[in-house]
PDB file of C-alpha atoms in Angstrom:
ATOM      1  CA  UNK A 246      64.588 141.380 190.205  1.00 57.00           C
ATOM      2  CA  UNK A 247      66.556 138.358 191.722  1.00 75.00           C
ATOM      3  CA  UNK A 248      69.801 139.404 190.351  1.00 90.00           C
ATOM      4  CA  UNK A 249      69.915 143.090 191.731  1.00 93.00           C
ATOM      5  CA  UNK A 250      72.623 142.438 194.604  1.00 93.00           C
ATOM      6  CA  UNK A 251      74.965 140.700 192.103  1.00 96.00           C
ATOM      7  CA  UNK A 252      74.545 143.410 189.637  1.00 96.00           C
ATOM      8  CA  UNK A 253      75.237 145.665 192.343  1.00 95.00           C
ATOM      9  CA  UNK A 254      78.473 143.895 193.471  1.00 95.00           C
ATOM     10  CA  UNK A 255      79.827 143.732 189.770  1.00 97.00           C
ATOM     11  CA  UNK A 256      79.369 147.262 189.085  1.00 97.00           C
ATOM     12  CA  UNK A 257      80.985 148.423 192.237  1.00 96.00           C
ATOM     13  CA  UNK A 258      83.998 146.406 191.447  1.00 96.00           C
ATOM     14  CA  UNK A 259      84.013 147.928 187.839  1.00 96.00           C
ATOM     15  CA  UNK A 260      83.174 144.578 185.913  1.00 97.00           C
ATOM     16  CA  UNK A 261      80.602 144.523 183.135  1.00 96.00           C
ATOM     17  CA  UNK A 262      77.255 142.915 184.187  1.00 97.00           C
ATOM     18  CA  UNK A 263      76.732 139.760 181.894  1.00 96.00           C
ATOM     19  CA  UNK A 264      74.388 136.802 182.328  1.00 96.00           C
ATOM     20  CA  UNK A 265      77.268 134.197 182.820  1.00 96.00           C
ATOM     21  CA  UNK A 266      78.797 136.371 185.794  1.00 97.00           C
ATOM     22  CA  UNK A 267      75.032 136.814 187.346  1.00 97.00           C
ATOM     23  CA  UNK A 268      74.434 133.105 186.960  1.00 97.00           C
ATOM     24  CA  UNK A 269      77.862 132.140 188.664  1.00 97.00           C
ATOM     25  CA  UNK A 270      77.173 134.574 191.375  1.00 97.00           C
ATOM     26  CA  UNK A 271      73.698 133.213 192.052  1.00 96.00           C
ATOM     27  CA  UNK A 272      75.054 129.680 191.926  1.00 97.00           C
ATOM     28  CA  UNK A 273      77.791 130.607 194.485  1.00 96.00           C
ATOM     29  CA  UNK A 274      75.632 132.365 196.804  1.00 93.00           C
ATOM     30  CA  UNK A 275      73.033 129.352 196.819  1.00 93.00           C
ATOM     31  CA  UNK A 276      75.557 126.935 197.213  1.00 90.00           C
ATOM     32  CA  UNK A 277      77.932 127.636 200.161  1.00 86.00           C
ATOM     33  CA  UNK A 278      79.801 124.138 199.727  1.00 86.00           C
ATOM     34  CA  UNK A 279      83.030 125.695 198.131  1.00 91.00           C
ATOM     35  CA  UNK A 280      82.118 124.186 194.687  1.00 94.00           C
ATOM     36  CA  UNK A 281      85.258 123.090 192.488  1.00 93.00           C
ATOM     37  CA  UNK A 282      85.519 124.837 189.222  1.00 94.00           C
ATOM     38  CA  UNK A 283      84.252 121.492 187.426  1.00 95.00           C
ATOM     39  CA  UNK A 284      81.179 121.793 189.672  1.00 96.00           C
ATOM     40  CA  UNK A 285      80.418 125.522 188.541  1.00 97.00           C
ATOM     41  CA  UNK A 286      81.063 124.583 185.006  1.00 98.00           C
ATOM     42  CA  UNK A 287      78.675 121.851 185.166  1.00 98.00           C
ATOM     43  CA  UNK A 288      75.881 124.105 186.394  1.00 98.00           C
ATOM     44  CA  UNK A 289      76.731 126.799 183.776  1.00 98.00           C
ATOM     45  CA  UNK A 290      76.665 124.302 180.949  1.00 98.00           C
ATOM     46  CA  UNK A 291      72.828 123.741 181.723  1.00 98.00           C
ATOM     47  CA  UNK A 292      71.994 127.089 181.572  1.00 97.00           C
ATOM     48  CA  UNK A 293      74.215 127.997 178.822  1.00 98.00           C
ATOM     49  CA  UNK A 294      74.718 125.020 176.526  1.00 98.00           C
ATOM     50  CA  UNK A 295      77.559 126.766 174.213  1.00 97.00           C
ATOM     51  CA  UNK A 296      79.641 127.989 177.148  1.00 98.00           C
ATOM     52  CA  UNK A 297      83.193 126.686 177.247  1.00 97.00           C
ATOM     53  CA  UNK A 298      84.967 125.678 180.166  1.00 97.00           C
ATOM     54  CA  UNK A 299      87.695 128.412 179.720  1.00 97.00           C
ATOM     55  CA  UNK A 300      84.990 131.259 179.896  1.00 97.00           C
ATOM     56  CA  UNK A 301      83.722 129.866 183.220  1.00 97.00           C
ATOM     57  CA  UNK A 302      87.298 129.787 184.459  1.00 96.00           C
ATOM     58  CA  UNK A 303      88.136 133.541 183.197  1.00 97.00           C
ATOM     59  CA  UNK A 304      84.884 134.653 184.980  1.00 97.00           C
ATOM     60  CA  UNK A 305      85.843 132.817 188.206  1.00 97.00           C
ATOM     61  CA  UNK A 306      89.391 134.488 187.718  1.00 96.00           C
ATOM     62  CA  UNK A 307      88.320 137.774 187.344  1.00 97.00           C
ATOM     63  CA  UNK A 308      85.907 137.877 190.156  1.00 97.00           C
ATOM     64  CA  UNK A 309      88.500 136.464 192.164  1.00 94.00           C
ATOM     65  CA  UNK A 310      91.185 139.191 191.063  1.00 94.00           C
ATOM     66  CA  UNK A 311      88.540 141.759 191.732  1.00 95.00           C
ATOM     67  CA  UNK A 312      87.707 140.604 195.321  1.00 91.00           C
ATOM     68  CA  UNK A 313      84.187 139.242 194.692  1.00 95.00           C
ATOM     69  CA  UNK A 314      84.832 135.700 195.526  1.00 95.00           C
ATOM     70  CA  UNK A 315      87.777 133.877 197.021  1.00 89.00           C
ATOM     71  CA  UNK A 316      89.271 130.790 195.612  1.00 87.00           C
ATOM     72  CA  UNK A 317      90.522 128.112 197.987  1.00 85.00           C
ATOM     73  CA  UNK A 318      92.969 125.491 197.676  1.00 81.00           C
ATOM     74  CA  UNK A 319      93.715 122.961 200.511  1.00 78.00           C
ATOM     75  CA  UNK A 320      96.899 121.059 201.125  1.00 71.00           C
ATOM     76  CA  UNK A 321      97.391 117.838 199.372  1.00 74.00           C
ATOM     77  CA  UNK A 322      94.531 118.888 196.962  1.00 77.00           C
ATOM     78  CA  UNK A 323      94.742 119.597 193.203  1.00 80.00           C
ATOM     79  CA  UNK A 324      91.195 121.081 193.148  1.00 86.00           C
ATOM     80  CA  UNK A 325      90.530 124.814 193.444  1.00 88.00           C
ATOM     81  CA  UNK A 326      87.390 125.613 195.145  1.00 91.00           C
ATOM     82  CA  UNK A 327      85.232 128.793 194.906  1.00 93.00           C
ATOM     83  CA  UNK A 328      83.989 130.669 198.055  1.00 91.00           C
ATOM     84  CA  UNK A 329      81.392 133.303 197.715  1.00 90.00           C
ATOM     85  CA  UNK A 330      81.649 134.332 201.506  1.00 84.00           C
ATOM     86  CA  UNK A 331      83.912 137.484 201.704  1.00 77.00           C
ATOM     87  CA  UNK A 332      83.224 137.846 205.550  1.00 79.00           C
ATOM     88  CA  UNK A 333      86.064 136.819 207.799  1.00 77.00           C
ATOM     89  CA  UNK A 334      85.842 133.186 208.403  1.00 83.00           C
ATOM     90  CA  UNK A 335      88.049 130.102 208.371  1.00 86.00           C
ATOM     91  CA  UNK A 336      87.734 126.797 206.713  1.00 87.00           C
ATOM     92  CA  UNK A 337      87.456 123.286 208.348  1.00 90.00           C
ATOM     93  CA  UNK A 338      88.225 120.294 206.208  1.00 90.00           C
ATOM     94  CA  UNK A 339      87.251 116.825 207.214  1.00 90.00           C
ATOM     95  CA  UNK A 340      90.073 114.631 206.263  1.00 90.00           C
ATOM     96  CA  UNK A 341      87.768 111.742 206.212  1.00 91.00           C
ATOM     97  CA  UNK A 342      84.698 112.668 204.099  1.00 89.00           C
ATOM     98  CA  UNK A 343      86.280 115.999 202.456  1.00 85.00           C
ATOM     99  CA  UNK A 344      83.470 118.071 203.558  1.00 87.00           C
ATOM    100  CA  UNK A 345      84.251 121.700 204.074  1.00 88.00           C
ATOM    101  CA  UNK A 346      82.727 123.874 206.642  1.00 88.00           C
ATOM    102  CA  UNK A 347      82.589 127.486 207.216  1.00 86.00           C
ATOM    103  CA  UNK A 348      83.733 128.659 210.679  1.00 87.00           C
ATOM    104  CA  UNK A 349      83.162 132.116 212.009  1.00 83.00           C
ATOM    105  CA  UNK A 350      86.301 133.946 212.721  1.00 75.00           C
ATOM    106  CA  UNK A 351      86.500 137.086 214.816  1.00 68.00           C
ATOM    107  CA  UNK A 352      90.255 137.341 214.672  1.00 69.00           C
ATOM    108  CA  UNK A 353      91.081 139.788 211.991  1.00 71.00           C
ATOM    109  CA  UNK A 354      94.479 138.885 210.682  1.00 73.00           C
ATOM    110  CA  UNK A 355      94.839 142.008 208.646  1.00 70.00           C
ATOM    111  CA  UNK A 356      94.001 144.201 211.524  1.00 74.00           C
ATOM    112  CA  UNK A 357      96.461 142.603 214.109  1.00 76.00           C
ATOM    113  CA  UNK A 358      99.339 142.776 211.300  1.00 79.00           C
ATOM    114  CA  UNK A 359      98.738 146.437 210.725  1.00 79.00           C
ATOM    115  CA  UNK A 360      99.312 147.023 214.381  1.00 82.00           C
ATOM    116  CA  UNK A 361     102.567 145.674 213.881  1.00 86.00           C
ATOM    117  CA  UNK A 362     103.440 147.563 210.858  1.00 87.00           C
ATOM    118  CA  UNK A 363     102.682 145.261 208.252  1.00 84.00           C
ATOM    119  CA  UNK A 364     100.236 145.352 205.457  1.00 82.00           C
ATOM    120  CA  UNK A 365      98.345 142.199 204.631  1.00 79.00           C
ATOM    121  CA  UNK A 366      96.584 141.731 201.275  1.00 78.00           C
ATOM    122  CA  UNK A 367      95.158 138.473 201.769  1.00 73.00           C
ATOM    123  CA  UNK A 368      94.998 135.619 203.977  1.00 73.00           C
ATOM    124  CA  UNK A 369      93.624 132.167 204.081  1.00 76.00           C
ATOM    125  CA  UNK A 370      93.223 129.941 207.519  1.00 79.00           C
ATOM    126  CA  UNK A 371      92.332 126.204 206.797  1.00 85.00           C
ATOM    127  CA  UNK A 372      91.782 123.967 209.626  1.00 88.00           C
ATOM    128  CA  UNK A 373      92.099 120.071 209.241  1.00 91.00           C
ATOM    129  CA  UNK A 374      90.752 117.406 211.338  1.00 93.00           C
ATOM    130  CA  UNK A 375      87.666 115.096 211.468  1.00 95.00           C
ATOM    131  CA  UNK A 376      84.035 116.402 211.403  1.00 93.00           C
ATOM    132  CA  UNK A 377      81.290 115.400 213.900  1.00 94.00           C
ATOM    133  CA  UNK A 378      79.406 113.360 211.313  1.00 94.00           C
ATOM    134  CA  UNK A 379      82.659 111.173 210.555  1.00 94.00           C
ATOM    135  CA  UNK A 380      83.299 110.793 214.345  1.00 96.00           C
ATOM    136  CA  UNK A 381      79.950 109.236 215.157  1.00 94.00           C
ATOM    137  CA  UNK A 382      80.329 106.690 212.434  1.00 88.00           C
ATOM    138  CA  UNK A 383      83.433 105.157 214.482  1.00 70.00           C
TER     139      UNK A 383
END
């Protein structure tokens, strides 16, 4: 069954397993491009023609609050993007084309801060610059 890992994730977090949640997780897992909420909705409306935008937003919100996915907002952007990758990583945002790349990070901020006596609940590191594709176009 292709949804088994998503079902397990939802159950571990105490969330009810629904087709909408399963489809959203599948979409995010298969599209690691940090889609916007509208992109998720556009995918979902094809699968569930009667689904409302508010339902999609609420599902995304509940999965974010429960630590299943991350929401990402970049400086000077009004768009909220969704990230399924929960491993420690950073984001590189190209200022020319807008592409977002995941950058593996081995620096665990939460662990480092704990050694100073602080408790970190969450953190986000975003790196801004120009990607190699755009640099080649110059």
